[in-house]
Coordinates of C-alpha atoms and ligand atoms in Angstrom, one line a residue:
X1 CA -85.2 167.3 -2.1
X2 CA -85.0 169.9 0.6
X3 CA -81.6 170.3 2.2
X4 CA -82.3 169.3 5.9
X5 CA -79.9 172.0 7.1
X6 CA -82.0 174.7 5.4
X7 CA -85.2 176.1 7.0
X8 CA -87.9 176.4 4.4
X9 CA -89.1 179.9 4.2
X10 CA -92.5 179.2 2.7
X11 CA -94.4 180.9 5.5
X12 CA -92.6 184.1 5.9
X13 CA -90.1 185.5 3.5
X14 CA -92.0 184.0 0.6
X15 CA -94.9 186.1 1.5
X16 CA -93.5 189.0 -0.5
X17 CA -96.0 191.2 -2.1
X18 CA -93.0 192.5 -4.0
X19 CA -92.9 195.6 -2.0
X20 CA -89.6 196.8 -0.5
X21 CA -90.7 196.0 3.1
X22 CA -91.3 192.3 2.4
X23 CA -87.8 191.1 2.9
X24 CA -86.2 188.3 4.9
X25 CA -85.6 190.9 7.6
X26 CA -87.8 190.5 10.6
X27 CA -91.1 192.1 9.8
X28 CA -93.0 194.4 12.1
X29 CA -95.0 192.4 14.7
X30 CA -98.3 192.5 13.0
X31 CA -96.8 191.4 9.7
X32 CA -95.2 188.3 11.2
X33 CA -97.0 185.2 9.9
X34 CA -98.2 183.2 12.9
X35 CA -98.1 179.7 11.5
X36 CA -96.3 177.8 8.8
X37 CA -99.6 176.8 7.2
X38 CA -101.7 180.0 7.4
X39 CA -101.0 181.6 4.1
X40 CA -102.2 180.0 0.9
X41 CA -101.7 183.3 -1.0
X42 CA -98.0 182.9 -0.3
X43 CA -97.9 179.5 -1.9
X44 CA -99.6 180.9 -5.0
X45 CA -97.0 183.6 -4.9
X46 CA -94.2 181.0 -4.7
X47 CA -95.4 179.3 -7.9
X48 CA -95.5 182.6 -9.6
X49 CA -92.0 183.4 -8.4
X50 CA -90.7 180.1 -9.7
X51 CA -92.1 180.9 -13.2
X52 CA -90.6 184.3 -13.0
X53 CA -87.2 182.9 -12.0
X54 CA -87.1 180.4 -14.8
X55 CA -87.6 183.3 -17.2
X56 CA -85.0 185.7 -15.8
X57 CA -81.5 184.3 -15.7
X58 CA -79.3 186.3 -13.3
X59 CA -76.1 185.8 -15.1
X60 CA -73.2 188.1 -14.6
X61 CA -72.3 188.2 -18.3
X62 CA -68.7 187.0 -18.1
X63 CA -69.3 183.3 -18.6
X64 CA -71.8 183.5 -21.4
X65 CA -70.8 181.8 -24.6
X66 CA -69.5 183.2 -27.8
X67 CA -72.0 184.3 -30.4
X68 CA -71.9 182.4 -33.6
X69 CA -71.0 185.6 -35.4
X70 CA -68.3 186.2 -32.9
X71 CA -66.3 183.4 -34.3
X72 CA -66.6 185.0 -37.7
X73 CA -66.0 188.5 -36.8
X74 CA -62.3 188.9 -36.9
X75 CA -61.4 191.6 -39.4
X76 CA -58.0 190.0 -39.7
X77 CA -59.8 186.9 -41.1
X78 CA -62.4 188.6 -43.2
X79 CA -63.5 186.3 -46.0
X80 CA -62.5 187.7 -49.4
X81 CA -65.6 187.3 -51.6
X82 CA -68.4 189.8 -51.3
X83 CA -70.9 187.1 -50.8
X84 CA -69.1 185.8 -47.7
X85 CA -68.6 189.4 -46.6
X86 CA -72.3 190.0 -46.6
X87 CA -73.1 186.8 -44.7
X88 CA -70.5 187.7 -42.2
X89 CA -72.0 191.2 -41.8
X90 CA -75.4 189.7 -41.5
X91 CA -74.2 187.3 -38.8
X92 CA -72.6 190.1 -37.0
X93 CA -75.7 192.1 -37.0
X94 CA -77.8 189.2 -35.8
X95 CA -75.4 188.8 -33.0
X96 CA -76.0 192.4 -31.8
X97 CA -78.0 191.4 -28.8
X98 CA -79.3 194.2 -26.7
X99 CA -79.2 193.5 -23.0
X100 CA -82.6 192.1 -21.8
X101 CA -85.3 194.8 -21.7
X102 CA -85.0 196.7 -18.5
X103 CA -87.8 197.0 -16.1
X104 CA -89.3 200.5 -15.5
X105 CA -88.0 202.4 -12.6
X106 CA -91.2 201.8 -10.7
X107 CA -90.6 198.0 -11.0
X108 CA -87.4 198.2 -9.0
X109 CA -89.1 198.1 -5.6
X110 CA -85.8 198.1 -3.8
X111 CA -83.5 200.1 -6.1
X112 CA -86.0 202.9 -6.5
X113 CA -85.5 203.6 -2.8
X114 CA -81.7 203.9 -3.1
X115 CA -79.5 206.8 -3.9
X116 CA -78.7 205.7 -7.5
X117 CA -79.3 207.5 -10.8
X118 CA -82.7 206.9 -12.2
X119 CA -83.1 205.7 -15.8
X120 CA -84.6 208.9 -17.1
X121 CA -82.7 211.2 -14.9
X122 CA -81.0 214.2 -16.6
X123 CA -77.5 214.7 -15.2
X124 CA -76.4 218.3 -15.0
X125 CA -73.4 217.8 -12.7
X126 CA -71.4 215.0 -11.2
X127 CA -71.3 214.3 -7.5
X128 CA -72.9 212.6 -4.5
X129 CA -76.7 212.1 -4.6
X130 CA -77.2 212.3 -0.9
X131 CA -74.5 214.2 1.0
X132 CA -75.8 215.3 4.4
X133 CA -75.2 212.3 6.7
X134 CA -72.5 211.5 9.3
X135 CA -71.6 208.1 10.7
X136 CA -73.5 209.1 13.9
X137 CA -76.7 209.2 11.9
X138 CA -76.2 205.5 10.9
X139 CA -77.7 202.8 13.2
X140 CA -75.2 200.9 15.3
X141 CA -77.0 197.6 15.1
X142 CA -77.5 195.4 12.1
X143 CA -80.8 195.2 10.2
X144 CA -83.0 192.6 11.9
X145 CA -83.3 189.2 10.3
X146 CA -85.8 186.5 10.9
X147 CA -85.0 184.4 14.0
X148 CA -83.8 181.4 11.9
X149 CA -81.0 183.5 10.5
X150 CA -78.1 185.6 11.9
X151 CA -75.5 188.0 10.6
X152 CA -71.9 187.0 10.8
X153 CA -68.7 189.0 10.1
X154 CA -66.6 186.5 8.1
X155 CA -63.1 186.2 9.4
X156 CA -61.1 185.6 6.2
X157 CA -57.9 185.1 8.1
X158 CA -59.3 181.7 8.9
X159 CA -58.9 179.3 5.9
X160 CA -62.0 177.4 7.1
X161 CA -64.1 180.5 6.7
X162 CA -62.7 181.1 3.2
X163 CA -63.6 177.5 2.4
X164 CA -67.2 178.2 3.6
X165 CA -67.5 181.2 1.2
X166 CA -65.9 179.1 -1.5
X167 CA -68.5 176.4 -1.0
X168 CA -71.4 178.8 -1.1
X169 CA -70.1 180.4 -4.3
X170 CA -69.2 177.1 -5.8
X171 CA -72.8 175.9 -5.7
X172 CA -74.7 179.1 -6.0
X173 CA -72.8 182.0 -7.6
X174 CA -73.2 183.5 -11.1
X175 CA -74.2 181.1 -13.9
X176 CA -74.7 181.9 -17.6
X177 CA -78.3 182.1 -18.9
X178 CA -78.5 178.4 -19.8
X179 CA -77.0 177.2 -16.5
X180 CA -74.1 175.6 -18.4
X181 CA -71.3 177.3 -16.6
X182 CA -70.9 178.7 -13.1
X183 CA -68.0 180.8 -11.9
X184 CA -65.6 178.9 -9.7
X185 CA -63.6 181.3 -7.6
X186 CA -60.9 179.4 -5.8
X187 CA -60.1 179.9 -2.0
X188 CA -56.7 181.5 -3.0
X189 CA -58.6 183.8 -5.3
X190 CA -61.0 184.8 -2.6
X191 CA -58.1 185.5 -0.3
X192 CA -56.5 187.7 -2.9
X193 CA -59.8 189.5 -3.8
X194 CA -61.1 190.1 -0.3
X195 CA -58.0 190.6 1.9
X196 CA -56.8 193.5 -0.2
X197 CA -54.7 196.2 1.6
X198 CA -56.6 198.0 4.3
X199 CA -59.6 195.6 4.0
X200 CA -62.2 196.0 6.7
X201 CA -63.2 192.7 8.2
X202 CA -66.7 193.9 9.0
X203 CA -67.4 194.5 5.3
X204 CA -67.3 190.7 4.7
X205 CA -70.9 190.0 5.6
X206 CA -72.4 186.6 5.9
X207 CA -75.8 185.3 6.8
X208 CA -76.0 182.0 8.6
X209 CA -78.8 179.7 9.6
X210 CA -78.9 180.2 13.4
X211 CA -79.5 176.5 14.3
X212 CA -76.8 174.9 12.1
X213 CA -74.5 177.9 11.4
X214 CA -74.6 177.0 7.7
X215 CA -73.5 180.0 5.5
X216 CA -76.4 180.8 3.2
X217 CA -75.6 184.3 1.9
X218 CA -72.7 186.6 1.5
X219 CA -71.7 190.1 0.3
X220 CA -68.4 191.8 0.4
X221 CA -66.8 195.2 0.3
X222 CA -63.2 196.3 0.0
X223 CA -61.9 199.9 0.2
X224 CA -61.1 201.5 -3.1
X225 CA -60.1 205.0 -4.2
X226 CA -61.7 205.8 -7.4
X227 CA -61.3 208.7 -9.8
X228 CA -64.4 209.7 -11.7
X229 CA -63.0 212.1 -14.3
X230 CA -61.3 214.8 -12.1
X231 CA -62.7 213.9 -8.7
X232 CA -61.2 211.2 -6.5
X233 CA -63.6 209.5 -4.2
X234 CA -63.1 207.1 -1.3
X235 CA -65.5 204.2 -1.9
X236 CA -66.3 200.6 -1.3
X237 CA -66.0 198.0 -4.1
X238 CA -68.9 195.6 -3.6
X239 CA -68.7 192.1 -5.0
X240 CA -69.6 188.4 -4.4
X241 CA -73.2 189.0 -3.6
X242 CA -74.6 185.5 -3.3
X243 CA -77.7 183.9 -1.9
X244 CA -78.1 180.1 -1.6
X245 CA -80.4 178.8 -4.4
X246 CA -83.0 177.7 -1.9
X247 CA -83.4 181.2 -0.5
X248 CA -83.8 183.0 -3.8
X249 CA -86.5 185.6 -4.6
X250 CA -87.2 186.2 -0.9
X251 CA -85.9 189.8 -0.8
X252 CA -82.7 188.8 1.0
X253 CA -80.5 190.6 -1.5
X254 CA -81.8 194.1 -0.6
X255 CA -81.2 193.3 3.0
X256 CA -77.6 192.3 2.4
X257 CA -77.1 195.4 0.4
X258 CA -78.6 197.6 3.1
X259 CA -76.5 195.9 5.8
X260 CA -73.2 196.3 3.9
X261 CA -74.2 199.9 3.2
X262 CA -74.7 200.5 6.9
X263 CA -71.3 199.0 7.7
X264 CA -69.6 201.1 5.0
X265 CA -71.4 204.3 6.1
X266 CA -70.5 203.7 9.7
X267 CA -66.9 204.3 8.6
X268 CA -67.8 207.6 6.9
X269 CA -67.8 206.2 3.4
X270 CA -70.8 207.0 1.2
X271 CA -70.0 205.9 -2.3
X272 CA -69.6 202.4 -3.9
X273 CA -68.6 200.8 -7.1
X274 CA -70.1 197.6 -8.3
X275 CA -70.7 195.6 -11.5
X276 CA -73.4 193.2 -12.5
X277 CA -74.6 191.4 -15.6
X278 CA -78.2 192.5 -14.7
X279 CA -79.5 195.9 -15.6
X280 CA -80.2 198.0 -12.6
X281 CA -80.8 201.8 -12.2
X282 CA -78.5 203.0 -13.8
X283 CA -75.3 201.8 -15.3
X284 CA -72.6 204.5 -15.7
X285 CA -71.1 202.4 -18.4
X286 CA -71.6 199.0 -20.0
X287 CA -68.9 196.9 -21.5
X288 CA -69.2 193.8 -23.6
X289 CA -67.4 190.5 -23.1
X290 CA -65.0 189.2 -25.8
X291 CA -63.5 185.8 -25.8
X292 CA -60.4 184.4 -27.5
X293 CA -60.3 180.7 -28.0
X294 CA -57.0 179.0 -26.9
X295 CA -58.3 175.5 -26.9
X296 CA -61.1 175.6 -29.5
X297 CA -61.9 171.8 -29.3
X298 CA -62.6 171.9 -25.6
X299 CA -64.6 175.1 -25.9
X300 CA -66.7 173.4 -28.6
X301 CA -67.2 170.2 -26.6
X302 CA -68.4 172.2 -23.5
X303 CA -70.9 174.2 -25.7
X304 CA -69.0 177.5 -25.4
X305 CA -68.0 177.9 -29.0
X306 CA -70.4 176.6 -31.6
X307 CA -69.0 175.4 -35.0
X308 CA -69.9 178.2 -37.4
X309 CA -71.8 177.2 -40.5
X310 CA -69.7 176.5 -43.5
X311 CA -66.5 175.6 -41.8
X312 CA -64.9 172.6 -40.2
X313 CA -63.5 171.8 -36.8
X314 CA -60.0 171.4 -38.3
X315 CA -60.3 174.9 -39.7
X316 CA -61.4 176.4 -36.4
X317 CA -58.5 174.7 -34.6
X318 CA -56.1 176.1 -37.2
X319 CA -57.6 179.5 -37.0
X320 CA -56.8 179.8 -33.3
X321 CA -53.4 178.2 -33.4
X322 CA -50.7 180.3 -31.6
X323 CA -46.9 180.2 -31.7
X324 CA -45.1 178.3 -29.0
X325 CA -42.9 181.2 -28.0
X326 CA -43.6 184.8 -27.2
X327 CA -42.1 187.4 -29.6
X328 CA -41.3 190.6 -27.5
X329 CA -37.6 190.7 -26.4
X330 CA -37.4 191.4 -22.7
X331 CA -40.9 190.1 -21.8
X332 CA -40.7 188.4 -18.4
X333 CA -42.7 187.6 -15.2
X334 CA -42.9 190.7 -13.0
X335 CA -40.9 190.7 -9.8
X336 CA -41.7 192.5 -6.6
X337 CA -38.8 195.0 -7.1
X338 CA -40.3 196.1 -10.4
X339 CA -43.1 197.9 -8.6
X340 CA -41.6 201.4 -8.7
X341 CA -41.5 201.5 -12.5
X342 CA -44.7 199.5 -13.0
X343 CA -46.5 201.9 -10.7
X344 CA -45.4 205.0 -12.6
X345 CA -46.3 203.4 -15.9
X346 CA -49.7 202.2 -14.9
X347 CA -50.6 205.5 -13.2
X348 CA -49.6 207.5 -16.3
X349 CA -51.7 205.2 -18.5
X350 CA -54.8 205.0 -16.3
X351 CA -54.7 208.8 -16.0
X352 CA -56.2 208.9 -19.5
X353 CA -59.4 207.2 -18.4
X354 CA -62.6 208.7 -17.0
X355 CA -63.2 206.0 -14.4
X356 CA -60.1 204.6 -12.9
X357 CA -58.7 203.3 -9.6
X358 CA -56.2 205.4 -7.7
X359 CA -53.8 202.8 -6.4
X360 CA -51.1 203.1 -3.8
X361 CA -47.9 201.2 -4.5
X362 CA -48.5 198.5 -1.9
X363 CA -52.0 198.1 -3.2
X364 CA -50.8 197.7 -6.7
X365 CA -48.2 195.2 -5.6
X366 CA -51.0 193.2 -4.0
X367 CA -53.2 193.3 -7.2
X368 CA -50.4 192.3 -9.6
X369 CA -48.4 189.9 -7.4
X370 CA -50.6 188.8 -4.5
X371 CA -48.1 187.1 -2.2
X372 CA -46.0 185.7 -5.0
X373 CA -42.3 186.4 -4.6
X374 CA -42.6 186.8 -0.8
X375 CA -40.8 184.6 1.7
X376 CA -43.9 182.4 2.1
X377 CA -44.9 182.0 -1.6
X378 CA -42.4 181.7 -4.5
X379 CA -42.9 183.6 -7.7
X380 CA -43.6 180.4 -9.5
X381 CA -45.2 181.0 -12.9
X382 CA -46.5 177.4 -13.1
X383 CA -47.9 177.1 -9.5
X384 CA -51.2 175.3 -10.1
X385 CA -53.0 177.5 -7.5
X386 CA -51.7 180.8 -8.8
X387 CA -54.4 183.4 -9.4
X388 CA -52.7 186.4 -11.0
X389 CA -49.8 186.6 -13.6
X390 CA -48.2 190.0 -14.3
X391 CA -45.5 190.3 -17.0
X392 CA -43.3 193.3 -17.9
X393 CA -41.2 194.2 -20.9
X394 CA -37.8 195.4 -19.8
X395 CA -35.7 197.0 -22.5
X396 CA -31.9 196.9 -22.9
X397 CA -31.5 199.9 -20.6
X398 CA -33.4 198.2 -17.8
X399 CA -36.5 200.3 -18.4
X400 CA -40.0 198.8 -18.1
X401 CA -41.9 199.8 -21.2
X402 CA -45.0 197.6 -20.9
X403 CA -47.1 195.7 -18.4
X404 CA -49.6 193.0 -19.1
X405 CA -51.5 190.9 -16.6
X406 CA -54.3 188.3 -16.3
X407 CA -56.0 186.3 -13.6
X408 CA -57.4 182.8 -13.5
X409 CA -61.1 182.4 -13.0
X410 CA -62.3 178.9 -14.0
X411 CA -66.0 178.0 -14.5
X412 CA -67.6 174.8 -13.5
X413 CA -69.1 173.1 -16.5
X414 CA -72.5 171.9 -15.3
X415 CA -73.6 168.4 -16.5
X416 CA -71.1 167.8 -19.3
X417 CA -70.0 164.2 -19.7
X418 CA -66.4 165.0 -20.7
X419 CA -65.4 168.2 -19.0
X420 CA -66.1 169.5 -15.5
X421 CA -64.3 172.9 -15.8
X422 CA -63.4 175.6 -18.2
X423 CA -60.1 177.3 -17.5
X424 CA -60.5 181.0 -18.3
X425 CA -57.8 183.7 -18.1
X426 CA -59.3 187.2 -17.6
X427 CA -57.5 190.2 -18.8
X428 CA -56.3 192.4 -15.9
X429 CA -54.4 195.7 -15.8
X430 CA -52.0 196.6 -18.6
X431 CA -50.1 199.7 -19.8
X432 CA -47.6 200.7 -22.4
X433 CA -45.3 203.6 -23.1
X434 CA -46.4 203.4 -26.8
X435 CA -48.3 206.6 -27.5
X436 CA -48.3 207.5 -23.8
X437 CA -47.1 211.1 -24.2
X438 CA -49.9 211.8 -26.7
X439 CA -53.5 212.5 -25.9
X440 CA -55.7 209.4 -26.3
X441 CA -57.7 211.0 -29.1
X442 CA -54.6 211.7 -31.2
X443 CA -54.5 209.5 -34.3
X444 CA -50.8 208.8 -33.8
X445 CA -51.5 207.6 -30.2
X446 CA -54.0 205.1 -31.6
X447 CA -51.6 203.8 -34.2
X448 CA -48.6 203.5 -31.9
X449 CA -50.7 201.9 -29.1
X450 CA -52.5 199.6 -31.5
X451 CA -49.3 198.2 -33.0
X452 CA -47.9 197.6 -29.5
X453 CA -51.0 196.1 -27.9
X454 CA -51.3 193.7 -30.9
X455 CA -48.0 192.1 -30.1
X456 CA -48.3 192.5 -26.3
X457 CA -51.6 190.7 -26.2
X458 CA -50.6 188.1 -28.8
X459 CA -47.8 187.3 -26.4
X460 CA -50.3 187.3 -23.5
X461 CA -52.3 184.7 -25.4
X462 CA -49.2 182.6 -25.9
X463 CA -48.4 182.7 -22.2
X464 CA -52.0 181.9 -21.2
X465 CA -52.1 179.0 -23.7
X466 CA -48.8 177.6 -22.4
X467 CA -50.2 177.8 -18.9
X468 CA -53.1 175.6 -19.9
X469 CA -55.9 178.1 -20.2
X470 CA -58.8 177.2 -22.6
X471 CA -60.0 180.8 -23.3
X472 CA -58.8 184.4 -22.7
X473 CA -61.6 186.8 -21.8
X474 CA -61.6 190.5 -22.0
X475 CA -64.1 193.4 -21.8
X476 CA -64.3 196.2 -24.3
X477 CA -62.8 198.6 -21.6
X478 CA -59.5 200.4 -21.7
X479 CA -58.0 200.5 -25.2
X480 CA -59.1 197.0 -26.0
X481 CA -61.2 198.0 -29.0
X482 CA -57.9 198.7 -30.8
X483 CA -56.9 195.1 -30.9
X484 CA -59.6 192.6 -30.0
X485 CA -60.8 191.9 -33.5
X486 CA -57.4 191.6 -35.0
X487 CA -56.1 188.9 -32.6
X488 CA -59.3 186.9 -33.0
X489 CA -61.3 187.7 -30.0
X490 CA -65.0 187.2 -30.7
X491 CA -67.9 189.1 -29.2
X492 CA -69.7 187.1 -26.4
X493 CA -73.3 187.3 -25.4
X494 CA -72.5 188.9 -22.0
X495 CA -72.3 192.5 -20.9
X496 CA -71.0 193.9 -17.7
X497 CA -72.7 197.0 -16.3
X498 CA -70.7 199.4 -14.1
X499 CA -72.6 201.2 -11.3
X500 CA -71.8 203.9 -8.8
X501 CA -73.8 204.1 -5.6
X502 CA -74.7 207.5 -4.3
X503 CA -72.8 209.3 -7.1
X504 CA -74.2 210.7 -10.3
X505 CA -71.9 210.8 -13.2
X506 CA -72.2 211.5 -16.9
X507 CA -72.2 208.3 -19.0
X508 CA -68.9 206.7 -19.8
X509 CA -68.1 205.0 -23.1
X510 CA -68.1 201.2 -22.9
X511 CA -66.0 200.5 -26.0
X512 CA -68.7 199.0 -28.3
X513 CA -71.1 200.6 -30.7
X514 CA -74.8 200.0 -31.1
X515 CA -74.2 198.3 -34.4
X516 CA -72.2 195.6 -32.6
X517 CA -68.8 196.8 -33.8
X518 CA -66.0 197.9 -31.5
X519 CA -65.7 201.6 -30.8
X520 CA -62.2 201.9 -32.2
X521 CA -62.0 205.7 -32.2
X522 CA -63.1 206.6 -28.7
X523 CA -62.4 203.2 -27.2
X524 CA -63.7 203.1 -23.6
X525 CA -63.5 205.5 -20.7
X526 CA -63.5 202.6 -18.2
X527 CA -60.2 202.0 -16.6
X528 CA -61.2 199.9 -13.6
X529 CA -61.3 196.1 -13.7
X530 CA -63.5 194.3 -11.2
X531 CA -62.9 190.7 -10.3
Ligands
MYA601 C1 -71.8 203.3 0.4 C2 -71.7 201.9 0.4 C3 -72.8 201.2 -0.5 C4 -72.6 199.7 -0.6 C5 -73.7 199.0 -1.5 C6 -73.6 199.4 -3.0 C7 -74.6 198.6 -3.8 C8 -74.2 197.2 -4.0 C9 -75.1 196.4 -4.9 C10 -74.8 195.0 -5.0 C11 -73.7 194.7 -6.0 C12 -73.4 193.2 -6.2 C13 -72.4 193.0 -7.2 C14 -72.3 191.5 -7.4 O1 -71.9 190.7 -6.6 S1 -72.9 190.9 -9.0 C15 -73.1 189.2 -8.7 C16 -74.4 188.9 -8.2 N1 -74.5 187.5 -7.8 C17 -75.1 186.5 -8.6 O2 -75.6 186.8 -9.7 C18 -75.0 185.1 -8.0 C19 -76.2 184.3 -8.3 N2 -77.4 185.0 -7.9 C20 -77.8 185.2 -6.6 O3 -77.1 184.8 -5.6 C21 -79.1 186.0 -6.4 O4 -79.9 185.8 -7.5 C22 -78.9 187.5 -6.1 C23 -78.1 187.6 -4.7 C24 -78.1 188.2 -7.2 C25 -80.2 188.2 -5.9 O5 -81.0 187.5 -5.0 P1 -82.4 187.0 -5.3 O6 -82.5 186.5 -6.7 O7 -82.8 186.0 -4.3 O8 -83.4 188.3 -5.3 P2 -84.0 189.0 -4.0 O9 -85.5 188.6 -3.9 O10 -83.2 188.7 -2.7 O11 -83.9 190.5 -4.3 C26 -84.4 191.0 -5.5 C27 -83.8 192.4 -5.6 O12 -82.4 192.3 -5.8 C28 -82.1 193.0 -7.0 N3 -80.9 192.3 -7.6 C29 -80.9 191.2 -8.3 N4 -79.6 190.9 -8.7 C30 -78.9 191.9 -8.2 C31 -77.5 192.2 -8.3 N5 -76.6 191.4 -9.0 N6 -77.0 193.4 -7.8 C32 -77.9 194.2 -7.1 N7 -79.2 194.0 -7.0 C33 -79.7 192.8 -7.6 C34 -83.3 192.9 -7.9 O13 -83.3 193.8 -8.9 C35 -84.4 193.1 -6.8 O14 -84.5 194.5 -6.5 P3 -85.7 195.4 -7.2 O15 -85.7 195.1 -8.7 O16 -86.9 194.9 -6.6 O17 -85.3 196.8 -6.9

């Protein structure tokens, strides 16, 4: 049934001939269809689009399920007999799923017009792709939309507006390829993610139906300073691109992207960082999702973790059992007054990565603490609406030696009779003094760091389990390849592609190898975590 608040777009936007100029933007006068019934070609197109859509899931990777082999892939649990070994190896190899075959550059009708690296482009040097514009060259007015729609700058200081964005995402944001799970970013999460220090209200871009004011599309940017190897760039971090399901495949996404680009450019910023599960021209890095079961029974019941052949549910539950208590002396919830030490530690650690954020202290405090521990919000670990948890290890001399953090991003479980949500903790920034003084490639650095991260993340799993999370998710970024297998993370079927807009850069290691194993030696050069 058609939502009565939503205009049907059969007669105009749907008329796409797949060319870049066939968007939901107002077409030139002679292109404007004159009556809702005039174009039968468009209806045929719609059927074709529907088929196409059914084929191409737009998942963002992170909520995909575990692969069967993933549950077998822990080296710490490698079966002892050779026969079992070879089955495990076979399963692992079967699980090496390449990302869906990418389109050719020519097929990207929108992206081929943008300043992004082409798939076959040979990079000889790093730097901006287009570098000759000033804000005065950028139009002052938004891109035109069809009359039924209007742009809105979303005022996130207003909780009702955050609720509108929440509602749009709740029903329409990223799903896995089977439409079993959909990300469920909470209003508090959106407040944290989008009202970051120095955020620009005009980079929170909505599209509303003019008549009803219903929010039907959204894209956001926040300011970020980013180091790409030795160069620090001021950029926008683009996220939460979402179009209502009823307005899909009508070329509205390119329009949102162009409008946010215009607004960012107007402020003299020409680069952006974004991630997506889909392959676009051209990822600077690709990381793979790994998942660690905390509540295997529930993950099995919602269809996230299949029961691997040859084992039992009881054995799976036993495999993922964790101690009740953490093990590292001095591990405690971070307080706001830790920020000086935490900042120095994280800066020193992130310095070793090729793509990393350059945080200010206030900014880092926001990302690790949000408003917890302020006068208005207590630093309550068990607060049911809490979105980010940061823990530090303080030694007997009062020195902070380690940081570990994670955030809460549940997924709605679609159409399951027993469970309506999956409570996922996602790994966030961490750092350790272990091996810090040594170059990353030094074998002793790897040994020291591995030993420390094993216990640090085992404790993080215990904390997350005790907070009620069902699964702990992490990418193959940072130094994660050192410990994921050993503490029973399994490879998922999702990948996350990292992109730079208007900046070419040499490829950066994503932490996994083509044979499906973790890249333990080089690990990943990616040190930035996107929400
Ligand atoms: C200097 C400042 C620069 C700032 C901007 C930097 C760039 C920021 C870029 C944005 C970063 C966002 C980061 C996140 O938030 S990633 C999360 C994306 N959101 C979702 O997956 C939610 C569910 N899906 C949807 O809401 C829609 O399917 C979306 C909105 C994704 C596409 O809507 P729709 O399905 O109705 O399609 P269309 O007909 O309007 O448009 C089709 C065109 O859109 C290209 N497409 C499809 N998916 C994505 C995608 N995830 N990133 C970039 N482009 C994408 C596609 O290749 C095609 O172009 P081309 O193949 O013809 O070339």
